[in-house]
Amino acid sequence: RDTQIGGLFRDVLLVCDEAGLIGRQMFAVDGVKLPSNASKEWSGTKEEFAQKVQKIEHAIKVLTERHRQADASETCNEMDHAREKQIETLNQASKKIQHFLAEHEDKIGAGGRVKKSNITDNESAKMKTGKGVIQGYCGIAMVDSKHQIVVAGEAFGEGQEHHLLIPMLEATRGNFRAIGKEDDVLKQSAVSADAGYHTEANVRYLMDNQIDGYVADTLFRKRDPRFANAARYKQGSQAKHFRPQDFHHDPEAKTCICPAGEFLYQNGSHCNIGGRQAVKFTGAKRVCAPCELRNQCLRKPQKTAVRQVVFFTGHNYQNKYTYTEIMKRKIDTEHGRHQYSKRLGTVEPVFANIASTKGLKRFSHRGKKKVNTQWVMYCMVHNLEKVRRYGKWEGQSGTVSG
């Protein structure tokens, strides 16, 4: 983290705290993915870059041969000049990639998989968003629920947010201790996060550190009775597909018959799925391929060969009392759902102000240090506006004058 911008941010945070703008009742964390000053076309693994160099070299070879043929015919026209310029551009691109390959190794993600590097900004990341794939950074903010004060903010070149929860919690602790608050602020406040931050390790960290956390899992909304009929209102939901309950499963006979009346074969009798024991059945290709009900049975009939179906037996494995299961029981209570419902109104207004009102549609710099400075600066300005609008001090009857 940049020392200067971090110090300024904490100074503003101290002002916010003294002005009574931080309630310490609920902290909500989330992130917004924004493109940066980097091209996603220059992303790839070392293997992909090597293949790209080969394609460029082949194109240079073809263009050079055409150029030689034009020289032999002693004709010179506009096409020849364009060809020369194109060869020069391709040579520069090839040298740029080869230089990058010589200086960098593949980036490895948290799960051990190779991540795509980027030649223009290797600290940025390729991310999927609701508006398509971007090359950029994810601006993370930890926000207090009283007046939406950002208590910690940082930009990460990561598309996945699940391993960023603990760093943000530690940053929140550090910021409050830096402004003279010795008590662990996280033990005074609840913390909420959406399913993007849900992992067994994160939930365990919250419980081991006695933090009152509310982190949704991917099936949280499906278990909520208030959303039991939500699917019928989704666009395109008219195209109903067969669900497990549409298949006839006989546990004693260990058989499964599909809606078309065909038997599926059992290919797993003691499967561990999320700590629950399950039985798997799979259709045969000779049956599924010509089936007239493929479009109703398979979501992607052009790509998926056969149907698979899973039935849970109701038994759990030894990890019945995992931290994830404990969190599910906690957040599914009436109190848990009420606490988690505060998350949206706490953190999303911050992103609306920064991205929409302040106009931060993309980061204008390259490199994590510069991008992070820009993100923290916007968070700091957001907090200063809150001070101007809502800040009060002891003995002061009105708000702070701007």
GROMACS .gro file of C-alpha atoms in nm:
model
  402
    1ARG     CA    1   0.000   0.000   0.000
    2ASP     CA    2   0.125   0.347  -0.078
    3THR     CA    3   0.236   0.513   0.247
    4GLN     CA    4   0.136   0.869   0.158
    5ILE     CA    5  -0.216   0.799   0.034
    6GLY     CA    6  -0.266   0.549   0.316
    7GLY     CA    7  -0.171   0.812   0.572
    8LEU     CA    8  -0.408   1.068   0.420
    9PHE     CA    9  -0.688   0.813   0.412
   10ARG     CA   10  -0.641   0.736   0.783
   11ASP     CA   11  -0.634   1.107   0.868
   12VAL     CA   12  -0.974   1.147   0.701
   13LEU     CA   13  -1.094   0.831   0.875
   14LEU     CA   14  -0.997   0.984   1.212
   15VAL     CA   15  -1.198   1.297   1.127
   16CYS     CA   16  -1.496   1.079   1.035
   17ASP     CA   17  -1.469   0.892   1.364
   18GLU     CA   18  -1.444   1.210   1.572
   19ALA     CA   19  -1.743   1.350   1.383
   20GLY     CA   20  -1.951   1.052   1.494
   21LEU     CA   21  -2.000   0.909   1.145
   22ILE     CA   22  -1.879   0.557   1.222
   23GLY     CA   23  -2.133   0.343   1.407
   24ARG     CA   24  -1.932   0.018   1.441
   25GLN     CA   25  -2.256  -0.180   1.422
   26MET     CA   26  -2.205  -0.341   1.081
   27PHE     CA   27  -1.922  -0.347   0.829
   28ALA     CA   28  -2.000  -0.467   0.476
   29VAL     CA   29  -1.734  -0.561   0.221
   30ASP     CA   30  -1.767  -0.585  -0.156
   31GLY     CA   31  -1.587  -0.491  -0.475
   32VAL     CA   32  -1.646  -0.329  -0.811
   33LYS     CA   33  -1.457  -0.444  -1.121
   34LEU     CA   34  -1.333  -0.166  -1.345
   35PRO     CA   35  -1.120  -0.173  -1.660
   36SER     CA   36  -0.777  -0.014  -1.644
   37ASN     CA   37  -0.521   0.129  -1.884
   38ALA     CA   38  -0.440  -0.214  -2.024
   39SER     CA   39  -0.549  -0.411  -2.329
   40LYS     CA   40  -0.710  -0.752  -2.278
   41GLU     CA   41  -0.586  -0.845  -2.625
   42TRP     CA   42  -0.237  -0.865  -2.476
   43SER     CA   43  -0.340  -1.125  -2.219
   44GLY     CA   44  -0.243  -1.490  -2.214
   45THR     CA   45  -0.023  -1.763  -2.072
   46LYS     CA   46   0.337  -1.818  -2.182
   47GLU     CA   47   0.218  -2.099  -2.407
   48GLU     CA   48  -0.046  -1.877  -2.568
   49PHE     CA   49   0.205  -1.596  -2.617
   50ALA     CA   50   0.450  -1.839  -2.780
   51GLN     CA   51   0.177  -1.949  -3.021
   52LYS     CA   52   0.098  -1.586  -3.095
   53VAL     CA   53   0.464  -1.520  -3.182
   54GLN     CA   54   0.458  -1.813  -3.425
   55LYS     CA   55   0.149  -1.674  -3.596
   56ILE     CA   56   0.306  -1.328  -3.620
   57GLU     CA   57   0.629  -1.469  -3.762
   58HIS     CA   58   0.433  -1.667  -4.019
   59ALA     CA   59   0.241  -1.354  -4.120
   60ILE     CA   60   0.571  -1.162  -4.152
   61LYS     CA   61   0.710  -1.438  -4.371
   62VAL     CA   62   0.407  -1.427  -4.603
   63LEU     CA   63   0.414  -1.047  -4.629
   64THR     CA   64   0.789  -1.044  -4.691
   65GLU     CA   65   0.754  -1.294  -4.975
   66ARG     CA   66   0.482  -1.081  -5.135
   67HIS     CA   67   0.705  -0.779  -5.099
   68ARG     CA   68   0.991  -0.960  -5.273
   69GLN     CA   69   0.763  -1.057  -5.559
   70ALA     CA   70   0.657  -0.694  -5.595
   71ASP     CA   71   1.023  -0.585  -5.603
   72ALA     CA   72   1.098  -0.844  -5.870
   73SER     CA   73   0.823  -0.706  -6.088
   74GLU     CA   74   0.972  -0.356  -6.041
   75THR     CA   75   0.634  -0.210  -5.949
   76CYS     CA   76   0.585   0.022  -5.658
   77ASN     CA   77   0.244   0.133  -5.544
   78GLU     CA   78   0.050   0.229  -5.234
   79MET     CA   79   0.000  -0.138  -5.143
   80ASP     CA   80   0.376  -0.189  -5.113
   81HIS     CA   81   0.412   0.097  -4.864
   82ALA     CA   82   0.119  -0.039  -4.660
   83ARG     CA   83   0.282  -0.384  -4.662
   84GLU     CA   84   0.611  -0.240  -4.535
   85LYS     CA   85   0.434  -0.063  -4.253
   86GLN     CA   86   0.244  -0.379  -4.161
   87ILE     CA   87   0.567  -0.583  -4.150
   88GLU     CA   88   0.727  -0.323  -3.923
   89THR     CA   89   0.424  -0.327  -3.688
   90LEU     CA   90   0.427  -0.707  -3.668
   91ASN     CA   91   0.803  -0.712  -3.601
   92GLN     CA   92   0.756  -0.471  -3.311
   93ALA     CA   93   0.474  -0.685  -3.171
   94SER     CA   94   0.684  -1.000  -3.196
   95LYS     CA   95   0.981  -0.837  -3.020
   96LYS     CA   96   0.750  -0.704  -2.748
   97ILE     CA   97   0.608  -1.050  -2.676
   98GLN     CA   98   0.948  -1.221  -2.686
   99HIS     CA   99   1.093  -0.964  -2.447
  100PHE     CA  100   0.801  -1.026  -2.209
  101LEU     CA  101   0.847  -1.403  -2.229
  102ALA     CA  102   1.216  -1.367  -2.145
  103GLU     CA  103   1.145  -1.151  -1.839
  104HIS     CA  104   0.832  -1.314  -1.691
  105GLU     CA  105   0.702  -1.650  -1.580
  106ASP     CA  106   0.339  -1.764  -1.572
  107LYS     CA  107   0.129  -1.626  -1.287
  108ILE     CA  108  -0.014  -1.892  -1.057
  109GLY     CA  109  -0.353  -1.837  -0.894
  110ALA     CA  110  -0.463  -1.922  -0.541
  111GLY     CA  111  -0.589  -2.263  -0.659
  112GLY     CA  112  -0.258  -2.351  -0.823
  113ARG     CA  113  -0.382  -2.289  -1.177
  114VAL     CA  114  -0.201  -2.076  -1.432
  115LYS     CA  115  -0.353  -1.729  -1.468
  116LYS     CA  116  -0.334  -1.514  -1.777
  117SER     CA  117  -0.057  -1.257  -1.772
  118ASN     CA  118  -0.083  -0.920  -1.945
  119ILE     CA  119   0.197  -0.753  -2.137
  120THR     CA  120   0.077  -0.394  -2.094
  121ASP     CA  121   0.004  -0.428  -1.719
  122ASN     CA  122   0.093  -0.762  -1.567
  123GLU     CA  123  -0.054  -0.668  -1.228
  124SER     CA  124  -0.401  -0.631  -1.380
  125ALA     CA  125  -0.630  -0.926  -1.444
  126LYS     CA  126  -0.884  -1.046  -1.697
  127MET     CA  127  -1.225  -1.041  -1.527
  128LYS     CA  128  -1.577  -1.143  -1.614
  129THR     CA  129  -1.841  -0.879  -1.546
  130GLY     CA  130  -2.206  -0.827  -1.626
  131LYS     CA  131  -2.093  -0.615  -1.921
  132GLY     CA  132  -1.847  -0.865  -2.063
  133VAL     CA  133  -1.482  -0.947  -2.004
  134ILE     CA  134  -1.252  -0.662  -1.902
  135GLN     CA  135  -0.882  -0.619  -1.825
  136GLY     CA  136  -0.852  -0.428  -1.502
  137TYR     CA  137  -0.868  -0.424  -1.125
  138CYS     CA  138  -1.125  -0.489  -0.855
  139GLY     CA  139  -1.171  -0.200  -0.613
  140ILE     CA  140  -1.260  -0.344  -0.271
  141ALA     CA  141  -1.419  -0.137   0.006
  142MET     CA  142  -1.505  -0.216   0.368
  143VAL     CA  143  -1.792   0.015   0.459
  144ASP     CA  144  -1.954   0.111   0.789
  145SER     CA  145  -2.335   0.093   0.785
  146LYS     CA  146  -2.414   0.416   0.972
  147HIS     CA  147  -2.319   0.669   0.703
  148GLN     CA  148  -2.144   0.448   0.443
  149ILE     CA  149  -1.797   0.556   0.552
  150VAL     CA  150  -1.524   0.353   0.381
  151VAL     CA  151  -1.303   0.223   0.664
  152ALA     CA  152  -1.064   0.031   0.436
  153GLY     CA  153  -1.012   0.027   0.062
  154GLU     CA  154  -0.771  -0.137  -0.177
  155ALA     CA  155  -0.752  -0.224  -0.547
  156PHE     CA  156  -0.653  -0.579  -0.643
  157GLY     CA  157  -0.563  -0.724  -0.980
  158GLU     CA  158  -0.781  -1.025  -0.906
  159GLY     CA  159  -1.102  -1.143  -1.065
  160GLN     CA  160  -1.192  -1.375  -0.776
  161GLU     CA  161  -1.267  -1.208  -0.444
  162HIS     CA  162  -1.285  -1.506  -0.207
  163HIS     CA  163  -0.924  -1.477  -0.088
  164LEU     CA  164  -0.948  -1.098  -0.039
  165LEU     CA  165  -1.177  -1.104   0.266
  166ILE     CA  166  -0.904  -1.170   0.524
  167PRO     CA  167  -0.671  -0.897   0.387
  168MET     CA  168  -0.957  -0.646   0.405
  169LEU     CA  169  -1.042  -0.748   0.760
  170GLU     CA  170  -0.678  -0.706   0.861
  171ALA     CA  171  -0.664  -0.368   0.683
  172THR     CA  172  -0.971  -0.254   0.877
  173ARG     CA  173  -0.809  -0.354   1.206
  174GLY     CA  174  -0.488  -0.179   1.108
  175ASN     CA  175  -0.659   0.146   1.009
  176PHE     CA  176  -0.846   0.177   1.338
  177ARG     CA  177  -0.536   0.099   1.541
  178ALA     CA  178  -0.344   0.358   1.338
  179ILE     CA  179  -0.592   0.630   1.442
  180GLY     CA  180  -0.552   0.539   1.809
  181LYS     CA  181  -0.830   0.284   1.858
  182GLU     CA  182  -0.656   0.006   2.048
  183ASP     CA  183  -0.956  -0.225   2.086
  184ASP     CA  184  -1.022  -0.476   1.810
  185VAL     CA  185  -1.295  -0.297   1.614
  186LEU     CA  186  -1.402  -0.622   1.446
  187LYS     CA  187  -1.508  -0.770   1.779
  188GLN     CA  188  -1.745  -0.477   1.829
  189SER     CA  189  -1.912  -0.492   1.488
  190ALA     CA  190  -2.082  -0.747   1.265
  191VAL     CA  191  -1.933  -0.815   0.921
  192SER     CA  192  -2.130  -0.910   0.610
  193ALA     CA  193  -2.016  -1.028   0.268
  194ASP     CA  194  -2.181  -1.188  -0.032
  195ALA     CA  195  -2.122  -1.537  -0.170
  196GLY     CA  196  -1.813  -1.427  -0.360
  197TYR     CA  197  -1.627  -1.422  -0.027
  198HIS     CA  198  -1.759  -1.752   0.104
  199THR     CA  199  -1.497  -2.020   0.163
  200GLU     CA  200  -1.440  -2.261   0.448
  201ALA     CA  201  -1.115  -2.079   0.534
  202ASN     CA  202  -1.285  -1.738   0.548
  203VAL     CA  203  -1.570  -1.859   0.767
  204ARG     CA  204  -1.324  -2.033   0.996
  205TYR     CA  205  -1.120  -1.712   1.025
  206LEU     CA  206  -1.430  -1.519   1.130
  207MET     CA  207  -1.523  -1.771   1.397
  208ASP     CA  208  -1.169  -1.827   1.525
  209ASN     CA  209  -1.131  -1.451   1.565
  210GLN     CA  210  -1.473  -1.415   1.734
  211ILE     CA  211  -1.605  -1.190   1.456
  212ASP     CA  212  -1.982  -1.178   1.418
  213GLY     CA  213  -1.980  -1.259   1.048
  214TYR     CA  214  -2.265  -1.311   0.801
  215VAL     CA  215  -2.129  -1.450   0.474
  216ALA     CA  216  -2.381  -1.588   0.226
  217ASP     CA  217  -2.314  -1.909   0.034
  218THR     CA  218  -2.415  -1.976  -0.326
  219LEU     CA  219  -2.742  -2.146  -0.223
  220PHE     CA  220  -2.840  -1.887   0.037
  221ARG     CA  221  -3.118  -1.729  -0.168
  222LYS     CA  222  -3.256  -2.064  -0.284
  223ARG     CA  223  -3.311  -2.160   0.080
  224ASP     CA  224  -3.494  -1.835   0.151
  225PRO     CA  225  -3.871  -1.903   0.147
  226ARG     CA  226  -3.931  -1.545   0.033
  227PHE     CA  227  -3.769  -1.629  -0.302
  228ALA     CA  228  -3.934  -1.968  -0.347
  229ASN     CA  229  -4.118  -1.853  -0.662
  230ALA     CA  230  -3.846  -1.622  -0.794
  231ALA     CA  231  -3.765  -1.845  -1.092
  232ARG     CA  232  -4.104  -1.792  -1.253
  233TYR     CA  233  -4.030  -1.419  -1.290
  234LYS     CA  234  -3.691  -1.463  -1.452
  235GLN     CA  235  -3.661  -1.386  -1.821
  236GLY     CA  236  -3.665  -1.703  -2.022
  237SER     CA  237  -3.787  -1.913  -1.730
  238GLN     CA  238  -4.069  -2.047  -1.950
  239ALA     CA  239  -3.822  -2.301  -2.091
  240LYS     CA  240  -3.856  -2.553  -1.809
  241HIS     CA  241  -3.600  -2.832  -1.781
  242PHE     CA  242  -3.646  -3.163  -1.606
  243ARG     CA  243  -3.536  -3.156  -1.243
  244PRO     CA  244  -3.434  -3.452  -1.023
  245GLN     CA  245  -3.790  -3.481  -0.892
  246ASP     CA  246  -3.904  -3.549  -1.249
  247PHE     CA  247  -3.699  -3.872  -1.246
  248HIS     CA  248  -3.827  -4.187  -1.072
  249HIS     CA  249  -3.561  -4.296  -0.821
  250ASP     CA  250  -3.600  -4.623  -0.631
  251PRO     CA  251  -3.338  -4.626  -0.350
  252GLU     CA  252  -3.402  -4.990  -0.262
  253ALA     CA  253  -3.375  -5.117  -0.619
  254LYS     CA  254  -3.098  -4.864  -0.690
  255THR     CA  255  -3.261  -4.764  -1.015
  256CYS     CA  256  -3.349  -4.438  -1.185
  257ILE     CA  257  -3.592  -4.391  -1.475
  258CYS     CA  258  -3.593  -4.068  -1.676
  259PRO     CA  259  -3.909  -3.885  -1.799
  260ALA     CA  260  -3.869  -4.065  -2.134
  261GLY     CA  261  -3.901  -4.402  -1.957
  262GLU     CA  262  -3.537  -4.505  -2.000
  263PHE     CA  263  -3.312  -4.645  -1.726
  264LEU     CA  264  -3.004  -4.450  -1.620
  265TYR     CA  265  -2.704  -4.639  -1.486
  266GLN     CA  266  -2.564  -4.571  -1.139
  267ASN     CA  267  -2.207  -4.436  -1.149
  268GLY     CA  268  -2.160  -4.331  -0.786
  269SER     CA  269  -2.330  -4.458  -0.470
  270HIS     CA  270  -2.136  -4.279  -0.194
  271CYS     CA  271  -2.050  -3.942  -0.346
  272ASN     CA  272  -1.947  -3.657  -0.115
  273ILE     CA  273  -2.108  -3.336  -0.239
  274GLY     CA  274  -2.070  -3.044  -0.001
  275GLY     CA  275  -2.043  -3.282   0.291
  276ARG     CA  276  -2.364  -3.463   0.197
  277GLN     CA  277  -2.383  -3.820   0.073
  278ALA     CA  278  -2.535  -3.858  -0.271
  279VAL     CA  279  -2.608  -4.113  -0.544
  280LYS     CA  280  -2.532  -4.033  -0.908
  281PHE     CA  281  -2.701  -4.166  -1.222
  282THR     CA  282  -2.599  -4.110  -1.585
  283GLY     CA  283  -2.783  -4.174  -1.910
  284ALA     CA  284  -2.632  -4.385  -2.188
  285LYS     CA  285  -2.527  -4.212  -2.511
  286ARG     CA  286  -2.726  -4.458  -2.723
  287VAL     CA  287  -3.037  -4.350  -2.534
  288CYS     CA  288  -2.978  -3.978  -2.477
  289ALA     CA  289  -2.845  -3.895  -2.825
  290PRO     CA  290  -3.166  -3.970  -3.022
  291CYS     CA  291  -3.406  -3.879  -2.739
  292GLU     CA  292  -3.687  -3.642  -2.841
  293LEU     CA  293  -3.681  -3.482  -2.494
  294ARG     CA  294  -3.317  -3.364  -2.511
  295ASN     CA  295  -3.413  -2.996  -2.521
  296GLN     CA  296  -3.620  -3.035  -2.205
  297CYS     CA  297  -3.368  -3.255  -2.029
  298LEU     CA  298  -3.038  -3.081  -2.112
  299ARG     CA  299  -2.969  -2.710  -2.073
  300LYS     CA  300  -2.710  -2.725  -2.353
  301PRO     CA  301  -2.813  -3.017  -2.574
  302GLN     CA  302  -2.564  -2.916  -2.847
  303LYS     CA  303  -2.268  -2.950  -2.610
  304THR     CA  304  -2.382  -3.201  -2.348
  305ALA     CA  305  -2.395  -3.564  -2.456
  306VAL     CA  306  -2.591  -3.726  -2.172
  307ARG     CA  307  -2.795  -3.630  -1.867
  308GLN     CA  308  -2.664  -3.675  -1.515
  309VAL     CA  309  -2.881  -3.658  -1.206
  310VAL     CA  310  -2.794  -3.659  -0.835
  311PHE     CA  311  -3.009  -3.770  -0.542
  312PHE     CA  312  -2.906  -3.686  -0.185
  313THR     CA  313  -2.952  -3.967   0.064
  314GLY     CA  314  -2.996  -3.744   0.369
  315HIS     CA  315  -2.674  -3.863   0.530
  316ASN     CA  316  -2.374  -3.642   0.605
  317TYR     CA  317  -2.007  -3.723   0.622
  318GLN     CA  318  -1.776  -3.640   0.911
  319ASN     CA  319  -1.763  -3.277   0.802
  320LYS     CA  320  -2.125  -3.229   0.911
  321TYR     CA  321  -2.016  -2.959   1.151
  322THR     CA  322  -1.788  -2.768   0.917
  323TYR     CA  323  -1.761  -2.393   0.956
  324THR     CA  324  -1.961  -2.361   0.636
  325GLU     CA  325  -2.251  -2.561   0.781
  326ILE     CA  326  -2.240  -2.356   1.100
  327MET     CA  327  -2.254  -2.035   0.895
  328LYS     CA  328  -2.548  -2.169   0.693
  329ARG     CA  329  -2.747  -2.238   1.008
  330LYS     CA  330  -2.656  -1.896   1.146
  331ILE     CA  331  -2.741  -1.691   0.838
  332ASP     CA  332  -3.064  -1.885   0.771
  333THR     CA  333  -3.216  -1.766   1.099
  334GLU     CA  334  -3.450  -1.468   1.100
  335HIS     CA  335  -3.184  -1.263   1.278
  336GLY     CA  336  -2.915  -1.378   1.034
  337ARG     CA  337  -3.115  -1.283   0.727
  338HIS     CA  338  -3.198  -0.946   0.883
  339GLN     CA  339  -2.831  -0.875   0.950
  340TYR     CA  340  -2.724  -0.984   0.604
  341SER     CA  341  -2.997  -0.770   0.443
  342LYS     CA  342  -2.809  -0.459   0.561
  343ARG     CA  343  -2.517  -0.539   0.331
  344LEU     CA  344  -2.671  -0.413   0.007
  345GLY     CA  345  -2.772  -0.072   0.144
  346THR     CA  346  -2.435  -0.029   0.311
  347VAL     CA  347  -2.178  -0.094   0.042
  348GLU     CA  348  -2.355  -0.047  -0.293
  349PRO     CA  349  -2.423   0.329  -0.245
  350VAL     CA  350  -2.047   0.377  -0.217
  351PHE     CA  351  -1.987   0.221  -0.559
  352ALA     CA  352  -2.277   0.420  -0.704
  353ASN     CA  353  -2.118   0.742  -0.579
  354ILE     CA  354  -1.765   0.659  -0.689
  355ALA     CA  355  -1.839   0.496  -1.024
  356SER     CA  356  -2.149   0.687  -1.134
  357THR     CA  357  -2.157   1.023  -0.955
  358LYS     CA  358  -1.779   1.072  -0.945
  359GLY     CA  359  -1.736   0.917  -1.287
  360LEU     CA  360  -1.470   0.655  -1.212
  361LYS     CA  361  -1.565   0.425  -1.499
  362ARG     CA  362  -1.210   0.295  -1.546
  363PHE     CA  363  -0.870   0.325  -1.381
  364SER     CA  364  -0.642   0.557  -1.576
  365HIS     CA  365  -0.309   0.415  -1.456
  366ARG     CA  366  -0.103   0.097  -1.486
  367GLY     CA  367   0.042  -0.105  -1.201
  368LYS     CA  368  -0.118  -0.193  -0.869
  369LYS     CA  369   0.051   0.088  -0.675
  370LYS     CA  370  -0.082   0.365  -0.899
  371VAL     CA  371  -0.425   0.206  -0.944
  372ASN     CA  372  -0.456   0.149  -0.570
  373THR     CA  373  -0.365   0.514  -0.506
  374GLN     CA  374  -0.641   0.623  -0.742
  375TRP     CA  375  -0.896   0.392  -0.577
  376VAL     CA  376  -0.808   0.496  -0.220
  377MET     CA  377  -0.820   0.862  -0.324
  378TYR     CA  378  -1.176   0.822  -0.452
  379CYS     CA  379  -1.272   0.642  -0.130
  380MET     CA  380  -1.119   0.927   0.068
  381VAL     CA  381  -1.311   1.191  -0.129
  382HIS     CA  382  -1.629   0.991  -0.069
  383ASN     CA  383  -1.560   1.005   0.305
  384LEU     CA  384  -1.485   1.379   0.296
  385GLU     CA  385  -1.823   1.443   0.137
  386LYS     CA  386  -1.987   1.251   0.421
  387VAL     CA  387  -1.802   1.470   0.672
  388ARG     CA  388  -1.924   1.784   0.500
  389ARG     CA  389  -2.281   1.662   0.489
  390TYR     CA  390  -2.328   1.477   0.817
  391GLY     CA  391  -2.032   1.556   1.041
  392LYS     CA  392  -2.099   1.695   1.390
  393TRP     CA  393  -1.873   1.759   1.685
  394GLU     CA  394  -1.943   1.799   2.054
  395GLY     CA  395  -2.083   2.144   2.125
  396GLN     CA  396  -2.164   2.206   1.759
  397SER     CA  397  -2.530   2.250   1.675
  398GLY     CA  398  -2.512   2.214   1.297
  399THR     CA  399  -2.321   2.019   1.041
  400VAL     CA  400  -1.970   2.094   0.930
  401SER     CA  401  -1.959   2.384   0.688
  402GLY     CA  402  -1.796   2.313   0.354
   0.00000   0.00000   0.00000
